[in-house]
PDB file of C-alpha atoms in Angstrom:
ATOM      1  CA  MET Z  24       0.000   0.000   0.000  1.00 31.00           C
ATOM      2  CA  VAL Z  25       1.718   3.198  -1.133  1.00 30.00           C
ATOM      3  CA  VAL Z  26       0.339   5.847   1.231  1.00 34.00           C
ATOM      4  CA  LYS Z  27       3.332   6.857   3.284  1.00 33.00           C
ATOM      5  CA  ASP Z  28       3.799  10.610   3.049  1.00 34.00           C
ATOM      6  CA  SER Z  29       7.244  12.092   2.555  1.00 31.00           C
ATOM      7  CA  GLY Z  30       6.283  15.293   4.382  1.00 36.00           C
ATOM      8  CA  ALA Z  31       5.835  15.910   8.107  1.00 35.00           C
ATOM      9  CA  GLY Z  32       3.638  12.913   8.699  1.00 39.00           C
ATOM     10  CA  ALA Z  33       0.585  14.454   7.050  1.00 41.00           C
ATOM     11  CA  LEU Z  34      -2.140  12.037   6.076  1.00 48.00           C
ATOM     12  CA  PRO Z  35      -3.241  11.740   2.455  1.00 49.00           C
ATOM     13  CA  GLY Z  36      -6.457  13.520   1.490  1.00 51.00           C
ATOM     14  CA  LEU Z  37      -8.548  10.455   2.268  1.00 68.00           C
ATOM     15  CA  PRO Z  38      -8.751   8.720   5.646  1.00 91.00           C
ATOM     16  CA  LEU Z  39      -7.312   5.211   5.741  1.00 94.00           C
ATOM     17  CA  LEU Z  40      -9.294   2.118   6.684  1.00 96.00           C
ATOM     18  CA  CYS Z  41      -7.809  -1.278   7.477  1.00 96.00           C
ATOM     19  CA  LEU Z  42     -10.018  -4.390   7.565  1.00 97.00           C
ATOM     20  CA  SER Z  43      -8.906  -7.749   8.888  1.00 97.00           C
ATOM     21  CA  ARG Z  44     -10.204 -11.215   9.728  1.00 96.00           C
ATOM     22  CA  PHE Z  45      -8.388 -13.615  12.003  1.00 96.00           C
ATOM     23  CA  ASP Z  46      -8.522 -17.250  12.999  1.00 95.00           C
ATOM     24  CA  SER Z  47      -9.181 -18.016  16.651  1.00 95.00           C
ATOM     25  CA  PRO Z  48      -7.237 -19.009  18.643  1.00 96.00           C
ATOM     26  CA  LEU Z  49      -4.412 -16.726  17.544  1.00 96.00           C
ATOM     27  CA  ALA Z  50      -0.943 -18.172  17.027  1.00 96.00           C
ATOM     28  CA  GLU Z  51       0.695 -17.940  20.448  1.00 95.00           C
ATOM     29  CA  ARG Z  52       4.044 -16.606  19.242  1.00 96.00           C
ATOM     30  CA  TRP Z  53       2.451 -13.936  17.053  1.00 97.00           C
ATOM     31  CA  GLN Z  54       0.095 -12.848  19.828  1.00 97.00           C
ATOM     32  CA  ALA Z  55       2.954 -12.652  22.347  1.00 97.00           C
ATOM     33  CA  THR Z  56       4.987 -10.484  19.961  1.00 97.00           C
ATOM     34  CA  GLN Z  57       2.091  -8.065  19.455  1.00 97.00           C
ATOM     35  CA  MET Z  58       1.418  -7.835  23.181  1.00 97.00           C
ATOM     36  CA  GLU Z  59       5.052  -6.886  23.809  1.00 97.00           C
ATOM     37  CA  ARG Z  60       4.506  -3.802  21.625  1.00 97.00           C
ATOM     38  CA  LEU Z  61       1.567  -2.501  23.668  1.00 98.00           C
ATOM     39  CA  THR Z  62       1.909   0.698  25.679  1.00 97.00           C
ATOM     40  CA  PRO Z  63       1.196   0.717  29.445  1.00 97.00           C
ATOM     41  CA  THR Z  64      -2.397   1.973  29.005  1.00 97.00           C
ATOM     42  CA  GLU Z  65      -3.048  -0.620  26.300  1.00 98.00           C
ATOM     43  CA  ARG Z  66      -1.787  -3.339  28.623  1.00 97.00           C
ATOM     44  CA  THR Z  67      -4.019  -2.048  31.410  1.00 97.00           C
ATOM     45  CA  ARG Z  68      -7.044  -2.115  29.131  1.00 97.00           C
ATOM     46  CA  LEU Z  69      -6.244  -5.610  27.867  1.00 97.00           C
ATOM     47  CA  ALA Z  70      -5.826  -6.911  31.423  1.00 96.00           C
ATOM     48  CA  ARG Z  71      -9.422  -5.917  32.160  1.00 95.00           C
ATOM     49  CA  ILE Z  72     -10.790  -8.075  29.346  1.00 96.00           C
ATOM     50  CA  ASP Z  73     -11.885 -11.527  30.466  1.00 96.00           C
ATOM     51  CA  ARG Z  74     -13.303 -13.152  27.307  1.00 97.00           C
ATOM     52  CA  ALA Z  75     -10.705 -14.871  25.127  1.00 97.00           C
ATOM     53  CA  LEU Z  76     -12.217 -13.757  21.806  1.00 97.00           C
ATOM     54  CA  ARG Z  77     -12.517 -10.161  22.985  1.00 97.00           C
ATOM     55  CA  ARG Z  78      -8.829 -10.220  23.995  1.00 97.00           C
ATOM     56  CA  GLU Z  79      -7.927 -11.510  20.535  1.00 97.00           C
ATOM     57  CA  GLN Z  80      -9.995  -8.744  18.933  1.00 97.00           C
ATOM     58  CA  PHE Z  81      -8.066  -6.202  20.986  1.00 98.00           C
ATOM     59  CA  VAL Z  82      -4.666  -7.618  20.029  1.00 98.00           C
ATOM     60  CA  VAL Z  83      -5.509  -7.847  16.307  1.00 97.00           C
ATOM     61  CA  GLY Z  84      -7.107  -4.395  16.297  1.00 97.00           C
ATOM     62  CA  HIS Z  85      -4.140  -2.707  17.922  1.00 97.00           C
ATOM     63  CA  SER Z  86      -1.705  -4.580  15.706  1.00 97.00           C
ATOM     64  CA  ALA Z  87      -3.624  -3.315  12.665  1.00 96.00           C
ATOM     65  CA  LEU Z  88      -3.636   0.195  14.137  1.00 97.00           C
ATOM     66  CA  ARG Z  89       0.153   0.195  14.399  1.00 96.00           C
ATOM     67  CA  TRP Z  90       0.470  -1.113  10.857  1.00 93.00           C
ATOM     68  CA  LEU Z  91      -1.874   1.596   9.559  1.00 92.00           C
ATOM     69  CA  LEU Z  92      -0.097   4.372  11.434  1.00 93.00           C
ATOM     70  CA  ALA Z  93       3.230   3.255   9.976  1.00 90.00           C
ATOM     71  CA  ALA Z  94       1.724   3.135   6.483  1.00 87.00           C
ATOM     72  CA  ALA Z  95       0.436   6.682   6.940  1.00 86.00           C
ATOM     73  CA  GLY Z  96       3.835   7.956   8.068  1.00 85.00           C
ATOM     74  CA  PHE Z  97       3.182   7.994  11.809  1.00 86.00           C
ATOM     75  CA  ASP Z  98       5.709   5.366  12.877  1.00 82.00           C
ATOM     76  CA  ASP Z  99       6.471   7.291  16.070  1.00 84.00           C
ATOM     77  CA  ALA Z 100       2.862   7.983  17.107  1.00 91.00           C
ATOM     78  CA  MET Z 101       2.206   7.119  20.760  1.00 96.00           C
ATOM     79  CA  ILE Z 102      -0.980   5.144  21.471  1.00 97.00           C
ATOM     80  CA  GLU Z 103      -2.867   5.744  24.691  1.00 97.00           C
ATOM     81  CA  ILE Z 104      -6.149   4.292  25.913  1.00 97.00           C
ATOM     82  CA  ALA Z 105      -8.356   6.640  27.928  1.00 94.00           C
ATOM     83  CA  THR Z 106     -10.268   5.401  30.955  1.00 89.00           C
ATOM     84  CA  ASP Z 107     -13.417   5.202  28.836  1.00 89.00           C
ATOM     85  CA  GLY Z 108     -11.638   3.000  26.280  1.00 89.00           C
ATOM     86  CA  GLN Z 109     -11.146   5.691  23.657  1.00 92.00           C
ATOM     87  CA  VAL Z 110      -8.005   5.454  21.524  1.00 96.00           C
ATOM     88  CA  LEU Z 111      -5.843   8.572  21.827  1.00 95.00           C
ATOM     89  CA  LEU Z 112      -2.900   9.223  19.527  1.00 95.00           C
ATOM     90  CA  HIS Z 113       0.008  11.557  20.267  1.00 94.00           C
ATOM     91  CA  ALA Z 114       1.884  12.624  17.130  1.00 91.00           C
ATOM     92  CA  SER Z 115       3.576  15.647  15.588  1.00 88.00           C
ATOM     93  CA  VAL Z 116       0.354  16.624  13.781  1.00 87.00           C
ATOM     94  CA  PRO Z 117      -3.318  15.950  14.649  1.00 89.00           C
ATOM     95  CA  VAL Z 118      -4.337  12.367  13.979  1.00 91.00           C
ATOM     96  CA  SER Z 119      -7.303  10.336  15.216  1.00 93.00           C
ATOM     97  CA  ALA Z 120      -8.202   6.655  15.138  1.00 95.00           C
ATOM     98  CA  SER Z 121     -11.149   4.390  15.809  1.00 97.00           C
ATOM     99  CA  ILE Z 122     -11.358   0.602  16.146  1.00 98.00           C
ATOM    100  CA  ALA Z 123     -14.359  -1.719  15.771  1.00 98.00           C
ATOM    101  CA  HIS Z 124     -14.750  -5.480  15.928  1.00 97.00           C
ATOM    102  CA  SER Z 125     -17.401  -8.142  15.491  1.00 95.00           C
ATOM    103  CA  ALA Z 126     -16.710 -11.869  15.902  1.00 94.00           C
ATOM    104  CA  ASN Z 127     -13.395 -12.448  14.060  1.00 96.00           C
ATOM    105  CA  ALA Z 128     -13.545  -9.236  11.992  1.00 97.00           C
ATOM    106  CA  VAL Z 129     -11.768  -5.986  12.861  1.00 98.00           C
ATOM    107  CA  ALA Z 130     -11.872  -2.499  11.323  1.00 98.00           C
ATOM    108  CA  VAL Z 131      -9.449   0.350  12.058  1.00 97.00           C
ATOM    109  CA  VAL Z 132      -9.652   3.866  10.637  1.00 97.00           C
ATOM    110  CA  VAL Z 133      -7.065   6.659  10.876  1.00 95.00           C
ATOM    111  CA  ALA Z 134      -7.718  10.273   9.856  1.00 93.00           C
ATOM    112  CA  GLY Z 135      -6.465  13.793  10.424  1.00 90.00           C
ATOM    113  CA  ALA Z 136      -9.670  14.765  12.276  1.00 90.00           C
ATOM    114  CA  PRO Z 137     -12.083  13.055  14.720  1.00 93.00           C
ATOM    115  CA  VAL Z 138     -13.373   9.865  13.102  1.00 94.00           C
ATOM    116  CA  GLY Z 139     -15.440   6.832  14.077  1.00 96.00           C
ATOM    117  CA  VAL Z 140     -15.911   3.330  12.670  1.00 97.00           C
ATOM    118  CA  ASP Z 141     -18.332   0.523  13.469  1.00 97.00           C
ATOM    119  CA  LEU Z 142     -18.526  -3.023  12.153  1.00 96.00           C
ATOM    120  CA  GLU Z 143     -21.203  -5.672  12.710  1.00 94.00           C
ATOM    121  CA  SER Z 144     -21.433  -9.208  11.386  1.00 92.00           C
ATOM    122  CA  MET Z 145     -24.668  -9.843   9.505  1.00 87.00           C
ATOM    123  CA  GLN Z 146     -26.465 -12.226  11.834  1.00 77.00           C
ATOM    124  CA  PRO Z 147     -30.054 -12.432  13.120  1.00 61.00           C
ATOM    125  CA  VAL Z 148     -31.068  -9.815  15.695  1.00 59.00           C
ATOM    126  CA  ARG Z 149     -32.434 -11.339  18.922  1.00 58.00           C
ATOM    127  CA  ASP Z 150     -35.301  -8.873  19.346  1.00 56.00           C
ATOM    128  CA  PRO Z 151     -35.763  -7.023  16.041  1.00 54.00           C
ATOM    129  CA  ARG Z 152     -38.824  -5.033  17.153  1.00 62.00           C
ATOM    130  CA  ALA Z 153     -37.091  -3.700  20.259  1.00 63.00           C
ATOM    131  CA  ALA Z 154     -33.925  -2.899  18.293  1.00 59.00           C
ATOM    132  CA  ALA Z 155     -35.906  -1.112  15.575  1.00 57.00           C
ATOM    133  CA  ALA Z 156     -37.757   0.957  18.172  1.00 62.00           C
ATOM    134  CA  MET Z 157     -34.542   1.888  19.996  1.00 66.00           C
ATOM    135  CA  LEU Z 158     -32.965   3.041  16.712  1.00 60.00           C
ATOM    136  CA  GLY Z 159     -36.053   5.017  15.696  1.00 67.00           C
ATOM    137  CA  LEU Z 160     -36.706   3.000  12.554  1.00 60.00           C
ATOM    138  CA  ALA Z 161     -39.984   3.286  10.684  1.00 59.00           C
ATOM    139  CA  GLU Z 162     -42.778   0.854  11.502  1.00 63.00           C
ATOM    140  CA  GLY Z 163     -42.171  -2.421   9.710  1.00 60.00           C
ATOM    141  CA  ALA Z 164     -38.393  -1.934   9.337  1.00 60.00           C
ATOM    142  CA  HIS Z 165     -37.594  -4.980  11.432  1.00 68.00           C
ATOM    143  CA  ASP Z 166     -35.371  -6.893   9.023  1.00 77.00           C
ATOM    144  CA  THR Z 167     -31.830  -7.617  10.155  1.00 78.00           C
ATOM    145  CA  ALA Z 168     -30.186  -5.666   7.323  1.00 86.00           C
ATOM    146  CA  SER Z 169     -32.081  -2.439   8.124  1.00 86.00           C
ATOM    147  CA  ILE Z 170     -31.443  -2.759  11.846  1.00 85.00           C
ATOM    148  CA  LEU Z 171     -27.717  -3.425  11.456  1.00 89.00           C
ATOM    149  CA  ARG Z 172     -27.344  -0.554   9.011  1.00 91.00           C
ATOM    150  CA  ALA Z 173     -28.978   1.872  11.439  1.00 90.00           C
ATOM    151  CA  TRP Z 174     -26.877   0.445  14.272  1.00 90.00           C
ATOM    152  CA  VAL Z 175     -23.454   0.785  12.620  1.00 95.00           C
ATOM    153  CA  VAL Z 176     -24.286   4.297  11.405  1.00 95.00           C
ATOM    154  CA  ALA Z 177     -25.347   5.379  14.905  1.00 93.00           C
ATOM    155  CA  GLU Z 178     -22.304   3.757  16.531  1.00 94.00           C
ATOM    156  CA  ALA Z 179     -19.867   5.321  14.046  1.00 96.00           C
ATOM    157  CA  ARG Z 180     -21.358   8.760  14.721  1.00 95.00           C
ATOM    158  CA  LEU Z 181     -21.124   8.202  18.473  1.00 93.00           C
ATOM    159  CA  LYS Z 182     -17.473   7.154  18.240  1.00 94.00           C
ATOM    160  CA  ALA Z 183     -16.563  10.145  16.069  1.00 94.00           C
ATOM    161  CA  GLY Z 184     -18.018  12.457  18.724  1.00 91.00           C
ATOM    162  CA  PRO Z 185     -19.711  15.881  18.589  1.00 87.00           C
ATOM    163  CA  PRO Z 186     -16.713  17.747  17.072  1.00 78.00           C
ATOM    164  CA  ALA Z 187     -16.687  15.471  14.011  1.00 77.00           C
ATOM    165  CA  GLY Z 188     -18.385  16.166  10.714  1.00 77.00           C
ATOM    166  CA  THR Z 189     -21.892  14.768  10.268  1.00 83.00           C
ATOM    167  CA  GLN Z 190     -21.135  12.770   7.099  1.00 91.00           C
ATOM    168  CA  VAL Z 191     -21.326   8.977   7.421  1.00 96.00           C
ATOM    169  CA  TRP Z 192     -20.255   6.400   4.820  1.00 97.00           C
ATOM    170  CA  TRP Z 193     -21.778   2.914   4.807  1.00 98.00           C
ATOM    171  CA  CYS Z 194     -21.001  -0.313   2.940  1.00 97.00           C
ATOM    172  CA  THR Z 195     -20.909  -4.091   3.262  1.00 97.00           C
ATOM    173  CA  TRP Z 196     -17.740  -6.157   3.485  1.00 96.00           C
ATOM    174  CA  ASP Z 197     -17.303  -9.904   3.838  1.00 94.00           C
ATOM    175  CA  ARG Z 198     -20.625 -10.647   5.589  1.00 93.00           C
ATOM    176  CA  CYS Z 199     -20.389  -7.458   7.672  1.00 95.00           C
ATOM    177  CA  GLN Z 200     -21.993  -4.040   7.638  1.00 96.00           C
ATOM    178  CA  LEU Z 201     -19.545  -1.189   8.064  1.00 97.00           C
ATOM    179  CA  ALA Z 202     -19.843   2.569   8.678  1.00 98.00           C
ATOM    180  CA  VAL Z 203     -17.286   5.375   8.951  1.00 97.00           C
ATOM    181  CA  ALA Z 204     -18.252   8.786  10.348  1.00 96.00           C
ATOM    182  CA  GLY Z 205     -16.591  12.173  10.560  1.00 93.00           C
ATOM    183  CA  THR Z 206     -14.972  12.397   7.138  1.00 92.00           C
ATOM    184  CA  ALA Z 207     -16.173  14.226   4.054  1.00 92.00           C
ATOM    185  CA  ASN Z 208     -14.778  11.536   1.749  1.00 92.00           C
ATOM    186  CA  PRO Z 209     -15.039   7.746   1.906  1.00 94.00           C
ATOM    187  CA  PRO Z 210     -11.874   6.145   3.262  1.00 94.00           C
ATOM    188  CA  LEU Z 211      -9.176   4.453   1.242  1.00 93.00           C
ATOM    189  CA  ALA Z 212      -9.623   0.835   2.331  1.00 95.00           C
ATOM    190  CA  GLY Z 213      -7.661  -2.367   2.287  1.00 95.00           C
ATOM    191  CA  VAL Z 214      -7.647  -5.829   3.846  1.00 96.00           C
ATOM    192  CA  LEU Z 215      -4.717  -6.800   6.055  1.00 95.00           C
ATOM    193  CA  ASP Z 216      -3.589 -10.280   7.029  1.00 95.00           C
ATOM    194  CA  ALA Z 217      -2.155  -9.210  10.366  1.00 90.00           C
ATOM    195  CA  MET Z 218      -0.185 -12.427  10.808  1.00 88.00           C
ATOM    196  CA  SER Z 219       1.803 -12.061   7.607  1.00 90.00           C
ATOM    197  CA  GLY Z 220       1.554  -8.307   7.056  1.00 88.00           C
ATOM    198  CA  THR Z 221       0.065  -8.895   3.598  1.00 92.00           C
ATOM    199  CA  TYR Z 222      -2.171  -6.031   2.485  1.00 92.00           C
ATOM    200  CA  ASN Z 223      -4.529  -5.795  -0.493  1.00 93.00           C
ATOM    201  CA  ALA Z 224      -6.584  -2.799  -1.563  1.00 92.00           C
ATOM    202  CA  ALA Z 225     -10.354  -3.270  -1.210  1.00 93.00           C
ATOM    203  CA  GLU Z 226     -12.875  -1.890  -3.676  1.00 92.00           C
ATOM    204  CA  LEU Z 227     -15.799  -1.077  -1.397  1.00 96.00           C
ATOM    205  CA  ARG Z 228     -19.073   0.418  -2.639  1.00 96.00           C
ATOM    206  CA  TRP Z 229     -19.646   3.266  -0.221  1.00 97.00           C
ATOM    207  CA  GLU Z 230     -23.017   4.959   0.205  1.00 97.00           C
ATOM    208  CA  ALA Z 231     -23.383   8.407   1.773  1.00 96.00           C
ATOM    209  CA  VAL Z 232     -25.782   8.355   4.734  1.00 93.00           C
TER     210      VAL Z 232
END
């Protein structure tokens, strides 16, 4: 992926999105190597996670975040996890990140302004009527696809926060629904095999929401 900027770490015009799937359980040696790279606040956050799959999601997500930051020219960016779980980045110029996960899928977005991402596997909703009502969907919009779309859009907006732009981009990827909020343009996306570091550009069909 040729996105590394030769200037002072400035991101390209588009935000960058990294998608990844992983096999559980993770390879022990690979997981141990990634955990060694975590900062103190990342380690603290990980230590609070009890479920094995959720721990694997965290490790893969933060590995992908480091890969994406390096690809964008932020090799020296410091990653911090706030008490509320928010990812904070300290770099020479403003840069923001957001991480989402669902089952064995992970999405990471990096941008030069507040940004949010959400990802949900397309699976049946336990109580579609209640979910539709909570999301303010029109009467009769109880199908899983409509509910998940509304959910990922709402979650991406929430993660981006009030200072972010109101634009949201939505698409589907590999049996998942995906939304990115806070950026005027759809992100430049690719799929990363975190274990091998192999990256391939992804042609996603974004819709403006």
